[in-house]
Amino acid sequence: MRTLFLAIFTICTAIAASSGEIASPDGNFRLSINTNTEGEPYYSLSYKGTPVIVDSRLGLQSPEANFDKGFRIIGTDTCHIDRTWTPVWGEYAEIRDNFNEMLVKFGSMTSGLEMDIRFRLFNDGLGFRYELPVQDKANYLTLKKELTEFNFTGDHTLYCIPGDYDTDEFLFSEVPFSGTSEALARYKGVHSESESIRETAVQTPLLLKTADKTPLYISLHEAGLIGYPGMSLTVDSDKRSLSALLTPDRLGNSAYLQLPVLTPWRTLIVSDDARDILASQMILNLNEPCSYEDTSWIKPMKFVGVWWEMFVTDATWSYSDDFRAKPGVTDYSKIKPNGHHAANTANVKRYIDFAAKNGIQGVLVEGWNEGWEDWASFKKNRQFLFDKPYPDFDIKELQKYAADKGVQIIMHHETAANAADYERNLDKAFSYMKDNGYNAVKTGYVGTVIPRSEHHTSQWMVEHVRHVIEKAADYRIMVDSHEAPKPTGLCRTYPNWLAQESARGGEFEAFGGNPPSHTCILPFTRLKGGPMDYTPGIFEIHYWNRENGKKSQAFTTLARQLALYLTMPSPIQMACDFPETYERFDDAFQFIRDVPVDWADTRYLEAEPNRYITVARLDKNSSDWYIGAITDDKERTALIDFSFLPKGVKYVATIYEDAPDAHFMTNPQAYRIRTINVNSKTKIKQRLAPGGGTAIRIAPAQIANK
Ligand code: NOJ
Ligand code: CA
């Protein structure tokens, strides 16, 4: 079904003007656009009378034509639009798209160039993009710089990860503008091809908080990143200013364009209530509607997989230890297996059995195909074969076994960032998937990008990943991409793009750990672009660290892992731990069996970035509500008000909570399960252990008691 669009209100006017001003539909935001004496375009934004962005520059520079100065405003077109649409999956069954729009037309007094900038002011923030119409004085552009600035009014706190054109797998810093140089310097040393910008820039989605008595929360990102490089932000800590930094290729050019051009939207979500930042759907609203006629093949799901064992045991992705093996040349049936290759037929069947028994739809299998022996060499033009299983992975037998049990095997395509080779083999890879009954793929781009001219977030890679998604849709394949350019809400247009990693994920619990605050900041930052494949569900908190051979632990309680299914919403959610572990904690695993991955409604009950989140969600396919609450490393009492429930209906709440003596460091597996009766008048105080959490299932009493 195509995404439903209901235009309920539209009024438009065009006028000749020398400046532009609009307000948001509720009047809280005011935006003004001007040019200075040099003809340089500027914008400023206020919220409830408080300046948020003060005179900040706009413009684009390229050697063929500069759209930066000498302009005057020659007219504005304004529109009010109020409409509602139905996403294929997500946090809400329906989303309202309500904004005032102003298209500001700039004309150059000297060069004759024309540039339009489209501004949309919503009740939750601002989006704007450059639109370069077809014109006589310019056709091709080699984009060197986008001049967009975000000049703030004070020493706001930034919740940020450092700039890097190739990776976003960092922990966040919470730091005022004045402390950014020192904070960013601490990120030196994790190798990537573009480490050099770590000390001067930050990545988006970025969150800022003002130091006012009633602070403002400001989320800065982009929407609809298509045909353009990803944007980071150069920090000027003295001026309290951020400016666009477009990822260049290795020739130093950011984008190659032909007019007409629509850039991605630059987005600012602003509120004096932190919960509004989480609830905002503005980025999805700025993306184009779903581009597919039929979406019936797109099915949200939970999955288990041959995965976590490669992180916390000696199991390997590779079949052998022979680093000279060459996919397509070496006969793998003649080389010596290493004896601990995880993706073998018998082991995969174990996961299929577990999934079938527990109503889990998918089983991911990593390490099934030729190429893993030297996968991090980044030296080979052909690293992996996407249609050649290792000798101990019987793809046909597993297809039948899984189908008989009603389980889907999820394909894995690690590319080792050799995007060029993947693109060459995409049709072959997807046909092979379809021939063997697969309808979902996890892709990966670990390492140094090939073509070697490119970074992970450069224009070429942005277009590569979009091509993969569109091609996948031709084959009716759903995609979960890792190490791809950060999401910008394109899952609205391409709903088969179920999730991305694009941040430091749960896997880091096996490499030193993610402090509990990490999952209290990701929903305010990374998740504003779209769902994350965070891979929650660690029940065996202590594990063997394969890097140093010592005993290690994840920074979480067991109950917190359950809450993450609510606080990190995604239409594809892993239960990452081992079947035998879940069997040991079967009563707690019941929550993972039950929890949906697609929602009719969402209410953020409590939230403060980097500290805590409490959220309630209504299942799209039943009348059950679920709550997830998490805290940072401090103990906390969540105040849960059940007034979101319909009046007069009795419910039973099953509470999965930290035991009174639980603590994420010293006693992480201590949990309790209890039930209470609740209705719309109930209010409870719910204790969360340090680093802990609570997950609640709320079912109508007559159903729960059956
Ligand atoms: C990094 C991904 O994030 C992880 O999930 C995957 O298992 C490895 N790459 C290997 O592809
Ligand atoms: Ca990763």
XYZ file of C-alpha atoms and ligand atoms in Angstrom:
718
model
C 0.000 0.000 0.000
C 1.342 3.425 -0.890
C 1.770 5.775 2.053
C -1.556 7.479 2.635
C -1.582 11.238 2.265
C -4.407 13.406 3.515
C -3.951 17.060 2.637
C -6.386 18.746 4.948
C -5.253 22.309 4.600
C -3.154 24.248 2.111
C -2.939 28.008 1.433
C -0.204 29.624 -0.626
C 0.779 33.211 -1.527
C 3.586 34.743 -3.589
C 4.910 38.279 -3.021
C 7.799 40.496 -4.092
C 9.827 41.247 -0.954
C 13.296 42.278 0.175
C 13.312 40.148 3.318
C 11.354 37.160 4.583
C 9.661 36.355 7.871
C 7.447 33.486 8.954
C 6.189 31.917 12.173
C 5.422 28.282 12.997
C 1.726 27.269 12.952
C 1.541 27.665 16.785
C 3.486 30.952 16.648
C 6.294 29.693 18.928
C 9.024 29.873 16.284
C 9.905 32.969 14.272
C 12.298 32.904 11.370
C 13.761 35.826 9.472
C 15.815 35.908 6.308
C 17.874 38.833 5.100
C 20.915 39.893 3.136
C 23.706 42.131 4.453
C 25.369 45.011 2.615
C 27.585 42.531 0.708
C 24.473 40.694 -0.454
C 25.268 37.657 1.704
C 22.141 35.727 2.797
C 21.521 35.296 6.540
C 18.860 33.669 8.727
C 17.894 33.826 12.389
C 15.461 31.787 14.494
C 13.726 32.362 17.825
C 11.602 30.098 20.044
C 8.992 31.569 22.432
C 10.731 34.925 22.089
C 14.225 33.586 22.893
C 16.852 33.781 20.144
C 18.059 30.277 19.169
C 20.112 31.020 16.043
C 21.440 34.525 15.560
C 22.427 35.983 12.169
C 23.925 32.950 10.471
C 25.227 32.748 6.970
C 23.827 30.769 4.060
C 25.365 29.969 0.683
C 27.283 27.546 -1.533
C 30.702 27.882 -3.181
C 32.002 26.192 -6.283
C 34.678 27.212 -8.829
C 32.076 27.224 -11.629
C 29.615 29.516 -9.820
C 29.502 30.993 -6.321
C 26.134 31.288 -4.620
C 27.502 33.235 -1.674
C 27.235 37.019 -2.094
C 25.948 39.810 -4.301
C 22.387 38.576 -3.792
C 19.172 40.333 -3.036
C 15.844 38.810 -2.151
C 13.531 39.147 -5.121
C 10.438 37.441 -3.763
C 8.946 34.890 -1.426
C 6.310 32.179 -1.839
C 4.632 31.170 1.414
C 2.372 28.201 2.113
C 0.604 26.616 5.053
C 0.289 22.831 4.853
C -1.386 20.487 7.331
C -1.610 16.822 6.388
C -1.343 13.362 7.939
C 0.388 10.271 6.606
C 0.656 6.606 7.540
C 4.139 5.143 7.902
C 4.697 1.501 6.963
C 6.167 0.969 10.469
C 7.407 3.159 13.281
C 6.599 4.758 16.619
C 3.189 6.112 15.567
C 0.386 4.744 13.374
C -0.158 8.199 11.878
C 2.104 11.234 11.624
C 0.958 14.822 11.304
C 2.965 17.028 8.935
C 1.993 20.593 9.767
C 4.149 23.570 8.757
C 4.440 27.042 7.334
C 6.742 27.198 4.356
C 8.605 30.073 2.760
C 10.550 29.745 -0.471
C 12.934 32.695 -0.593
C 14.162 33.612 -4.071
C 17.585 35.221 -4.296
C 18.901 36.935 -7.449
C 22.497 38.063 -7.924
C 22.916 41.733 -8.780
C 26.323 41.021 -10.379
C 26.486 37.498 -11.808
C 22.834 36.926 -12.726
C 22.825 33.671 -10.692
C 19.615 32.511 -9.025
C 19.273 30.570 -5.777
C 16.167 29.588 -3.838
C 16.149 28.492 -0.211
C 13.086 26.657 1.059
C 12.299 27.023 4.776
C 9.717 24.917 6.622
C 8.757 25.960 10.113
C 6.967 23.285 12.162
C 5.721 23.409 15.751
C 8.828 21.382 16.652
C 11.471 23.142 14.595
C 12.961 24.285 11.312
C 14.113 22.587 8.122
C 15.682 24.379 5.176
C 17.400 23.412 1.966
C 19.047 25.047 -1.016
C 17.331 24.707 -4.364
C 19.291 25.730 -7.430
C 16.954 26.035 -10.421
C 18.012 25.413 -14.026
C 19.583 28.669 -15.239
C 21.721 30.090 -18.042
C 24.746 31.056 -15.954
C 25.387 27.689 -14.312
C 24.987 24.023 -15.208
C 27.646 21.805 -13.569
C 29.057 22.564 -10.124
C 32.030 21.116 -8.282
C 30.928 21.920 -4.769
C 33.776 23.047 -2.522
C 31.917 24.445 0.455
C 28.504 24.955 1.962
C 28.520 28.147 4.017
C 25.600 27.306 6.314
C 26.271 28.475 9.862
C 24.510 27.856 13.163
C 25.473 30.745 15.464
C 24.225 30.173 18.998
C 23.687 32.602 21.829
C 25.783 31.213 24.700
C 28.078 28.568 26.083
C 25.584 25.759 25.472
C 26.337 22.150 26.389
C 27.021 19.898 23.410
C 26.309 16.163 23.478
C 28.657 15.194 20.702
C 30.889 12.684 18.999
C 34.005 13.920 17.170
C 34.173 14.669 13.479
C 35.304 11.791 11.276
C 34.429 11.157 7.657
C 34.582 7.389 8.125
C 33.253 6.283 11.479
C 30.686 7.307 14.071
C 31.355 4.471 16.525
C 32.266 6.705 19.487
C 31.057 7.399 22.996
C 29.513 10.846 23.468
C 31.031 13.812 25.294
C 28.830 16.197 27.289
C 30.752 19.435 27.156
C 30.177 23.207 26.880
C 31.274 25.011 23.712
C 34.189 26.454 25.720
C 35.469 22.951 26.537
C 35.122 21.308 23.124
C 38.802 21.512 22.026
C 39.943 19.692 25.121
C 37.130 17.117 24.920
C 37.631 16.417 21.213
C 41.404 16.003 21.639
C 40.672 12.945 23.791
C 39.343 11.046 20.750
C 42.717 10.812 19.022
C 44.074 7.421 18.142
C 41.173 5.147 17.119
C 42.370 4.637 13.592
C 40.245 5.707 10.659
C 41.102 7.259 7.340
C 39.897 10.692 8.409
C 41.012 10.995 11.999
C 42.487 14.422 11.253
C 39.203 16.290 11.698
C 38.455 14.845 15.137
C 39.723 17.880 17.022
C 37.896 20.540 15.050
C 34.498 19.104 14.214
C 31.530 17.181 15.589
C 29.018 14.943 13.855
C 25.267 15.131 13.613
C 22.707 14.293 14.910
C 24.012 16.635 17.594
C 22.167 17.740 20.732
C 22.703 21.074 22.490
C 21.259 22.318 25.771
C 21.281 25.959 26.820
C 22.436 27.030 30.282
C 19.188 28.986 30.939
C 17.019 28.465 34.002
C 14.464 26.848 31.719
C 16.928 25.292 29.292
C 16.248 24.822 25.613
C 17.111 21.528 23.962
C 18.278 21.854 20.357
C 18.779 18.901 18.028
C 20.776 19.626 14.873
C 20.841 17.199 11.957
C 19.895 16.811 8.316
C 17.021 15.149 6.480
C 16.804 13.435 3.110
C 20.520 12.982 2.410
C 20.427 12.110 -1.289
C 23.019 12.855 -3.979
C 25.104 14.977 -1.633
C 27.854 14.338 0.950
C 27.143 13.940 4.651
C 27.468 17.061 6.803
C 29.609 17.389 9.933
C 30.002 20.669 11.823
C 33.175 22.653 12.357
C 33.212 24.060 15.890
C 34.211 27.626 16.703
C 34.082 27.490 20.490
C 34.843 31.195 21.001
C 32.054 32.341 18.714
C 29.679 29.567 19.976
C 29.251 28.694 16.348
C 28.986 25.587 14.176
C 29.380 25.569 10.417
C 28.692 22.962 7.736
C 31.593 20.695 6.823
C 30.740 18.521 3.832
C 32.709 15.292 3.509
C 35.102 15.717 0.588
C 36.507 13.014 -1.630
C 40.282 12.655 -1.668
C 40.563 15.287 -4.438
C 39.107 17.727 -1.923
C 35.768 18.153 -3.699
C 32.550 17.689 -1.774
C 30.015 17.120 -4.515
C 29.620 17.009 -8.268
C 26.250 18.417 -9.235
C 24.181 19.309 -12.248
C 21.369 21.817 -11.901
C 18.560 21.613 -10.892
C 19.810 20.761 -7.401
C 17.918 20.137 -4.159
C 20.271 19.746 -1.203
C 19.353 17.744 1.925
C 17.427 19.671 4.584
C 19.331 21.235 7.476
C 17.238 20.600 10.594
C 16.831 22.180 14.031
C 14.376 20.581 16.471
C 13.922 22.861 19.490
C 11.930 22.636 22.719
C 12.033 23.579 26.391
C 10.897 20.013 27.178
C 13.459 17.269 26.486
C 10.659 14.776 25.775
C 9.635 16.752 22.686
C 13.034 16.146 21.108
C 12.433 12.381 21.369
C 8.847 12.598 20.141
C 9.567 14.817 17.128
C 8.841 13.296 13.727
C 10.039 16.400 11.848
C 12.919 14.628 10.119
C 10.586 11.980 8.699
C 8.179 14.731 7.656
C 10.922 16.419 5.641
C 11.654 13.244 3.707
C 9.714 12.311 0.582
C 6.759 9.898 0.915
C 7.259 6.183 0.381
C 8.374 5.551 -3.174
C 6.957 2.011 -3.461
C 3.473 1.049 -4.673
C 3.391 -2.170 -2.671
C 4.913 -2.453 0.806
C 3.170 -5.658 1.913
C 6.516 -7.514 1.747
C 8.100 -5.233 4.367
C 7.720 -6.966 7.723
C 9.190 -5.734 11.010
C 10.786 -8.569 12.980
C 12.880 -9.833 15.860
C 15.859 -12.060 15.242
C 18.522 -14.151 16.925
C 21.733 -15.168 15.248
C 25.135 -16.670 14.797
C 26.843 -13.468 15.896
C 27.487 -12.784 19.599
C 29.537 -15.970 19.890
C 32.126 -14.421 17.526
C 32.534 -11.609 20.052
C 32.646 -13.484 23.358
C 33.935 -16.999 22.549
C 36.666 -18.305 20.241
C 34.138 -18.876 17.412
C 35.195 -17.319 14.086
C 33.620 -15.836 10.985
C 36.310 -17.543 8.897
C 36.308 -21.236 7.972
C 40.073 -21.638 8.078
C 43.136 -19.808 9.384
C 44.721 -19.738 5.930
C 45.381 -16.086 5.157
C 46.433 -16.969 1.620
C 42.968 -18.255 0.750
C 41.495 -16.398 -2.229
C 37.766 -16.548 -2.811
C 37.022 -17.755 -6.318
C 40.523 -19.209 -6.712
C 41.082 -21.395 -3.649
C 39.216 -24.677 -3.402
C 37.981 -24.384 0.193
C 37.055 -28.041 0.416
C 40.780 -28.780 0.210
C 41.983 -26.426 2.948
C 42.129 -27.220 6.638
C 39.159 -25.894 8.661
C 40.079 -24.134 11.918
C 37.550 -26.161 13.907
C 35.623 -23.231 15.361
C 33.789 -21.777 12.398
C 30.413 -20.693 13.804
C 28.291 -20.582 10.626
C 28.152 -24.347 10.233
C 24.936 -26.146 9.348
C 24.446 -27.823 12.732
C 24.967 -24.600 14.702
C 22.611 -22.622 12.445
C 19.949 -25.307 12.959
C 20.268 -24.815 16.723
C 19.336 -21.119 16.282
C 16.519 -21.983 13.873
C 15.091 -24.422 16.427
C 15.270 -21.789 19.147
C 13.672 -19.112 16.946
C 10.850 -21.448 15.888
C 10.151 -22.475 19.484
C 9.977 -18.878 20.693
C 8.129 -17.149 17.865
C 11.205 -15.203 16.721
C 10.964 -14.578 12.981
C 14.617 -14.288 11.909
C 18.032 -15.928 12.282
C 21.062 -13.909 11.187
C 24.074 -15.913 10.047
C 27.430 -14.158 9.742
C 30.541 -15.821 8.336
C 28.701 -18.117 5.894
C 30.556 -17.086 2.733
C 34.071 -17.198 1.315
C 36.404 -14.321 2.082
C 36.727 -13.993 5.861
C 40.249 -15.339 6.254
C 41.869 -11.933 5.556
C 38.768 -9.760 5.594
C 40.485 -6.749 7.196
C 43.284 -6.546 4.623
C 41.519 -3.775 2.648
C 43.923 -4.647 -0.157
C 41.813 -6.800 -2.446
C 39.595 -5.749 -5.299
C 37.637 -8.975 -4.691
C 37.329 -9.676 -0.964
C 34.092 -11.625 -0.529
C 31.948 -13.775 -2.739
C 28.273 -13.199 -2.046
C 27.158 -16.418 -3.733
C 29.705 -18.903 -2.396
C 29.075 -20.564 0.974
C 31.870 -22.192 2.935
C 31.893 -26.014 2.619
C 30.324 -26.567 6.060
C 27.335 -24.251 5.415
C 24.696 -26.186 3.480
C 22.560 -23.368 2.122
C 19.952 -25.603 0.449
C 19.471 -27.829 3.461
C 19.154 -24.794 5.737
C 16.660 -23.135 3.395
C 14.414 -26.155 3.693
C 14.968 -26.547 7.432
C 14.132 -22.910 8.144
C 11.116 -22.853 5.807
C 9.681 -25.987 7.399
C 9.855 -24.250 10.782
C 8.509 -20.913 9.536
C 11.787 -19.054 10.188
C 13.601 -16.601 7.876
C 17.391 -16.750 7.643
C 18.843 -13.240 7.388
C 21.664 -12.892 4.873
C 24.899 -11.143 5.805
C 26.915 -9.154 3.276
C 30.054 -7.807 4.876
C 31.850 -5.858 2.151
C 34.927 -4.752 4.143
C 34.014 -1.341 2.659
C 34.728 -2.599 -0.851
C 31.611 -0.894 -2.111
C 32.797 -0.940 -5.724
C 32.955 -4.733 -5.795
C 29.651 -5.062 -3.954
C 27.965 -2.799 -6.483
C 29.377 -4.836 -9.377
C 27.975 -8.008 -7.832
C 24.727 -6.692 -6.390
C 22.340 -8.327 -8.856
C 24.127 -11.633 -8.494
C 24.099 -11.327 -4.691
C 20.406 -10.451 -4.463
C 19.371 -13.113 -7.019
C 21.300 -15.662 -4.963
C 19.425 -14.540 -1.867
C 16.061 -14.884 -3.558
C 16.982 -18.293 -5.032
C 17.715 -19.466 -1.492
C 14.665 -18.010 0.239
C 16.196 -14.923 1.904
C 14.231 -11.644 2.174
C 16.474 -9.548 4.469
C 20.147 -8.636 4.475
C 22.516 -7.078 6.982
C 25.215 -5.185 5.101
C 28.552 -4.016 6.504
C 31.258 -1.566 5.476
C 34.068 -2.103 7.980
C 37.385 -0.510 6.998
C 38.843 1.591 4.215
C 36.488 2.407 1.371
C 37.109 1.127 -2.132
C 36.912 3.139 -4.425
C 39.951 4.547 -2.638
C 38.970 8.087 -3.588
C 36.055 7.946 -1.141
C 35.154 8.223 2.520
C 32.230 6.457 4.197
C 30.168 9.663 4.169
C 31.202 11.153 0.836
C 28.755 11.775 -1.996
C 29.780 8.578 -3.823
C 29.086 6.381 -0.770
C 25.798 8.149 -0.001
C 24.700 7.272 -3.518
C 26.109 3.740 -3.322
C 24.069 2.913 -0.228
C 20.913 4.413 -1.716
C 21.469 2.335 -4.847
C 21.746 -0.791 -2.664
C 18.454 0.056 -0.936
C 16.630 0.740 -4.218
C 18.024 -2.393 -5.826
C 17.064 -4.391 -2.720
C 13.501 -3.091 -3.106
C 13.443 -4.376 -6.706
C 14.109 -7.812 -5.217
C 11.738 -7.231 -2.264
C 14.611 -7.393 0.196
C 14.768 -5.568 3.551
C 18.077 -4.015 4.627
C 19.860 -3.396 7.932
C 23.066 -1.528 7.116
C 26.126 -1.204 9.336
C 28.914 1.365 8.875
C 26.843 3.216 6.255
C 26.368 7.028 6.203
C 24.239 8.172 9.163
C 20.483 7.900 8.664
C 18.531 11.045 7.770
C 14.954 9.762 7.779
C 15.186 8.116 4.353
C 13.418 5.074 5.810
C 10.202 6.994 5.111
C 10.930 7.000 1.379
C 12.531 3.535 1.451
C 10.760 1.598 4.235
C 12.683 -1.578 3.358
C 15.653 0.216 4.981
C 14.611 -1.116 8.375
C 17.571 0.015 10.442
C 21.171 1.045 10.475
C 23.948 0.787 13.004
C 25.788 4.102 12.356
C 26.851 4.613 15.964
C 28.667 2.731 18.704
C 26.415 -0.303 19.055
C 25.842 -3.028 21.601
C 28.793 -4.973 20.193
C 31.073 -2.592 22.108
C 29.906 -4.251 25.322
C 32.401 -6.902 24.218
C 35.192 -4.376 23.592
C 35.429 -2.429 26.825
C 31.755 -1.679 27.360
C 29.227 1.085 26.781
C 28.584 3.097 29.951
C 24.875 3.173 30.877
C 24.664 6.844 29.852
C 25.371 5.835 26.230
C 21.857 4.463 25.689
C 20.446 7.532 27.503
C 21.952 9.840 24.836
C 21.584 7.776 21.626
C 17.778 8.355 21.395
C 18.412 12.133 21.583
C 21.115 12.039 18.919
C 21.681 9.109 16.556
C 18.065 7.907 16.649
C 16.730 11.216 15.325
C 17.893 9.982 11.880
C 16.133 6.619 12.138
C 16.117 3.267 13.933
C 19.328 1.679 15.138
C 20.235 -2.005 15.089
C 21.642 -1.756 18.611
C 21.477 -5.577 19.257
C 20.136 -5.602 22.848
C 19.375 -8.716 24.885
C 22.636 -9.478 26.730
C 21.611 -11.720 29.642
C 25.003 -13.280 30.404
C 26.609 -10.055 31.559
C 30.025 -11.552 32.297
C 31.996 -12.914 29.394
C 35.424 -13.974 28.263
C 37.208 -11.081 26.559
C 38.826 -12.500 23.453
C 41.159 -9.516 23.144
C 42.941 -10.036 26.474
C 41.740 -13.481 27.540
C 40.366 -12.051 30.809
C 36.918 -12.097 32.324
C 35.012 -8.931 31.436
C 31.503 -7.560 31.736
C 28.902 -5.499 29.971
C 27.815 -2.268 31.733
C 24.176 -3.131 32.270
C 21.743 -4.985 34.436
C 19.699 -7.767 32.897
C 16.424 -5.853 33.393
C 17.894 -2.836 31.577
C 18.494 -4.999 28.492
C 14.726 -5.602 28.339
C 13.956 -1.891 28.650
C 16.176 -1.165 25.629
C 13.560 -2.792 23.345
C 11.385 0.238 24.211
C 13.923 3.033 24.555
C 15.782 2.092 21.329
C 12.795 1.519 19.006
C 13.485 -0.310 15.762
C 11.383 -2.423 13.379
C 14.174 -4.992 13.473
C 15.444 -5.982 16.909
C 18.005 -8.599 17.779
C 17.996 -10.806 20.839
C 21.751 -11.145 20.752
C 22.544 -13.689 23.449
C 22.844 -17.474 23.129
C 19.806 -19.819 23.044
C 21.141 -21.718 26.055
C 21.458 -18.472 28.022
C 17.870 -17.513 27.256
C 16.773 -20.992 28.287
C 18.430 -20.417 31.682
C 16.521 -17.148 32.151
C 13.303 -18.274 30.518
C 11.015 -16.137 32.711
C 12.856 -12.932 31.742
C 13.037 -14.026 28.100
C 9.229 -13.999 28.099
C 9.447 -10.210 27.753
C 11.516 -10.514 24.556
C 9.051 -13.087 23.208
C 6.204 -10.646 23.854
C 7.624 -7.247 22.972
C 6.461 -5.883 19.593
C 8.671 -4.012 17.125
C 6.006 -1.818 15.523
C 3.888 0.741 17.382
C 0.531 2.514 17.106
C 1.366 5.232 19.634
C 4.207 6.473 21.810
C 4.338 8.648 24.937
C 7.622 9.870 26.324
C 6.914 10.090 30.061
C 10.267 11.294 31.417
C 13.516 12.242 29.707
C 16.793 14.021 30.262
C 19.688 13.544 27.829
C 22.524 11.328 29.047
C 20.572 10.654 32.297
C 17.244 8.808 31.890
C 14.330 7.963 29.596
C 10.906 6.482 30.399
C 8.644 5.713 27.439
C 5.274 4.008 26.937
C 4.261 2.495 23.609
C 1.070 0.921 22.268
C 1.440 -2.245 20.187
C 0.256 -1.764 16.603
C -1.393 -5.181 16.562
C -3.089 -5.441 19.980
C -4.271 -3.251 22.849
C -1.169 -3.969 24.934
C 1.030 -1.160 26.148
C 4.697 -1.516 27.034
C 6.964 0.681 29.124
C 10.730 0.918 29.158
C 12.678 2.980 31.685
C 16.452 3.343 31.894
C 18.877 5.391 33.960
C 22.579 6.200 33.757
C 25.029 4.826 36.326
C 22.999 6.384 39.169
C 20.078 4.816 40.953
C 16.789 6.490 40.073
C 13.110 6.411 40.889
C 11.000 6.651 37.747
C 7.586 8.242 38.316
C 5.258 6.373 36.026
C 1.860 7.899 35.460
C -0.479 5.511 33.631
C -2.904 8.234 32.520
C -2.097 7.352 28.884
C -4.320 4.244 29.316
C -7.931 4.493 28.142
C -10.256 5.461 31.015
C -12.223 2.744 32.776
C -10.242 -0.226 31.398
C -8.512 -2.592 33.815
C -5.045 -3.798 32.949
C -2.483 -6.177 34.430
C 1.092 -4.900 34.386
C 3.922 -7.451 34.421
C 6.991 -5.654 35.732
C 10.518 -6.881 34.945
C 12.700 -4.915 37.335
C 16.108 -4.754 38.982
C 16.130 -6.645 42.291
C 16.599 -4.361 45.341
C 20.303 -5.308 45.542
C 20.963 -5.114 41.781
C 23.788 -2.932 40.492
C 25.212 -2.872 36.964
C 28.760 -3.439 38.199
C 28.406 -5.712 41.185
C 25.108 -7.576 40.832
C 23.823 -7.148 37.261
C 21.774 -10.318 36.855
C 19.533 -9.773 39.900
C 15.996 -9.163 38.632
C 12.430 -9.667 39.797
C 9.181 -10.188 37.960
C 5.902 -9.168 39.580
C 2.399 -8.236 38.468
C 0.116 -5.419 39.602
C -3.303 -4.194 38.514
C -3.281 -0.784 36.833
C -5.676 1.651 35.187
C -5.539 5.221 33.894
C -5.457 6.576 37.461
C -2.436 4.528 38.590
C 0.833 6.265 39.439
C 3.836 4.248 40.630
C 7.328 4.945 41.847
C 9.630 2.497 40.145
C 13.205 2.043 41.356
C 15.933 1.604 38.750
C 19.280 0.250 40.001
C 22.468 2.116 39.090
C 22.958 1.284 35.375
C 19.603 -0.483 35.479
C 16.146 -0.384 33.990
C 12.581 -1.637 34.058
C 10.435 -3.179 31.338
C 6.668 -3.492 31.723
C 4.029 -5.278 29.689
C 0.504 -3.919 30.259
C -2.308 -6.130 28.963
C -6.082 -5.664 29.356
C -7.098 -7.658 32.454
C -9.506 -10.076 30.761
C -6.822 -11.063 28.192
C -3.959 -11.189 30.699
C -5.942 -13.455 33.041
C -6.827 -16.028 30.374
C 30.758 -4.789 12.351
C 29.291 -4.911 12.567
O 28.795 -3.825 13.295
C 29.028 -6.225 13.263
O 27.674 -6.351 13.602
C 29.484 -7.340 12.365
O 29.318 -8.551 13.042
C 30.961 -7.176 12.008
N 31.202 -5.878 11.511
C 31.410 -8.192 10.954
O 30.754 -7.940 9.754
Ca 29.895 -1.641 13.496
